[in-house]
Amino acid sequence: RRGAVLRVIVREYIDKASPVGSAHVARAHSLGVSAATIRNEMAALEDEGYITHPHTSAGRIPSDKGYRYFVEALMETDRLPGHMRQAVQARILEVEGEPEEWAVVATSFIAGLAEALALVTFPRARAARVKHLELVALQDFLALLVLVLQEARVKQQLLHVDEAVTQDELFRVANRLNASFNGSTAQQISQQSLALNPLEERVTRTVTKLMEAEDARTAEVAQLAGMRSLLSQPEFASNERTLGLMDLVEDRRLLGSLVSQMAGDGDVRVFIGSENPTEAMRDYALILAPYGIPGEIQGTLGVLGPTRMHYARAIAAVSFLSGVMSEALTEHYG
């Protein structure tokens, strides 16, 4: 019975953003008990920390603990309508391009459903691996190294050489190194014992330097959508709260690093208010899921919004898009 009362309070507050009173619960919801019993149950819920009351209001609102119990024990699983799932899946899979274009579709869809800020980090490998390298002669003593990594990232670096070099010589060097380095990480390349000539040594040092820089690069939130919808929520009526949100999302590299660490490797994860790791995020709820090819390449997608979030709908959207993005990546990278 207490759980039923808490479910009503959470749902009412999510829908209307107004504190919920016992009289309203008794009048609008058939719980089969008297108004006095509902008042007693609400008093017990407040004593146990599941609800609280803002200022002098007679109504009650859920606490972080109340939202957590709702998500884990009281929330009914939501499922996106079949026609909606088919339309979004087709839209992503028909996009001929890179993950950047899929991210635009995914964030727009999630933001619209959750009425919150949707975010996506681009997929990255745990450690960069060589897919292919090319050497192009530009001048007698200058060449261009083009390094293609397995996660479809391309790095370029000018190489100054001590002796004039022809394109044929560069082809031979590239072919030999491709045969040795294909699929290798920077660490694996460094551990190989190869008899290299000076040019090959120069190329190898440059390749490992580029890969180490890629490995050290932190994830970055590359696509955001839904800021206007989020700012229209009552929680952002004050300029102070709005400025705090802008500060939070302005540093996309910091935000990307945080969500990538928090998402983990498994299913959808939900962080509510005080459960978030940084003080700046304690007023928000964050729903995250990884996507990609397990053990090879992974990104993160999710929703950032006030703790008064439609959790079932947001979780359903994030979970579905995680699967669709993983499928698209698998097809794209084989």
Short mmCIF file of N, CA, C and O in Angstrom, two decimals, residues 5 8 19 30 97 141 145 173 214 250 273 295 307:
data_model
loop_
_atom_site.label_atom_id
_atom_site.label_comp_id
_atom_site.label_asym_id
_atom_site.label_seq_id
_atom_site.Cartn_x
_atom_site.Cartn_y
_atom_site.Cartn_z
N VAL A 5 1.04 4.29 -2.89
CA VAL A 5 0.98 5.73 -2.64
C VAL A 5 2.20 6.42 -3.24
O VAL A 5 2.08 7.47 -3.88
N VAL A 8 1.89 6.77 -7.01
CA VAL A 8 1.00 7.87 -7.38
C VAL A 8 1.71 9.21 -7.26
O VAL A 8 1.63 10.07 -8.15
N PRO A 19 3.74 19.84 -6.17
CA PRO A 19 3.68 18.96 -5.00
C PRO A 19 2.32 18.27 -4.89
O PRO A 19 1.28 18.85 -5.23
N SER A 30 -8.09 5.61 -6.91
CA SER A 30 -8.82 4.61 -6.11
C SER A 30 -7.84 3.60 -5.53
O SER A 30 -7.51 2.60 -6.16
N GLY A 97 26.71 6.90 -44.38
CA GLY A 97 27.72 7.81 -43.88
C GLY A 97 28.40 7.24 -42.66
O GLY A 97 28.51 6.03 -42.49
N PHE A 141 62.29 15.44 -50.22
CA PHE A 141 62.61 15.20 -48.81
C PHE A 141 61.38 15.31 -47.91
O PHE A 141 61.51 15.48 -46.70
N LEU A 145 52.32 10.84 -44.33
CA LEU A 145 51.88 9.58 -43.75
C LEU A 145 50.37 9.67 -43.49
O LEU A 145 49.91 10.57 -42.80
N VAL A 173 57.96 0.56 -48.50
CA VAL A 173 57.97 0.72 -47.04
C VAL A 173 56.57 0.52 -46.46
O VAL A 173 56.38 -0.20 -45.47
N GLU A 214 46.12 9.17 -29.80
CA GLU A 214 44.71 8.78 -29.94
C GLU A 214 44.22 8.05 -28.70
O GLU A 214 43.10 8.28 -28.22
N GLU A 250 28.75 22.87 -21.37
CA GLU A 250 29.66 23.63 -22.23
C GLU A 250 30.96 22.89 -22.48
O GLU A 250 31.50 22.90 -23.59
N GLY A 273 20.14 12.27 -9.10
CA GLY A 273 20.51 13.28 -8.12
C GLY A 273 21.83 13.03 -7.43
O GLY A 273 22.90 13.07 -8.06
N GLY A 295 34.11 -5.38 -26.79
CA GLY A 295 35.54 -5.67 -26.81
C GLY A 295 36.31 -4.98 -27.91
O GLY A 295 37.53 -5.08 -27.97
N THR A 307 15.60 15.52 -12.10
CA THR A 307 15.21 14.25 -11.48
C THR A 307 13.73 13.95 -11.72
O THR A 307 13.31 12.79 -11.68
#
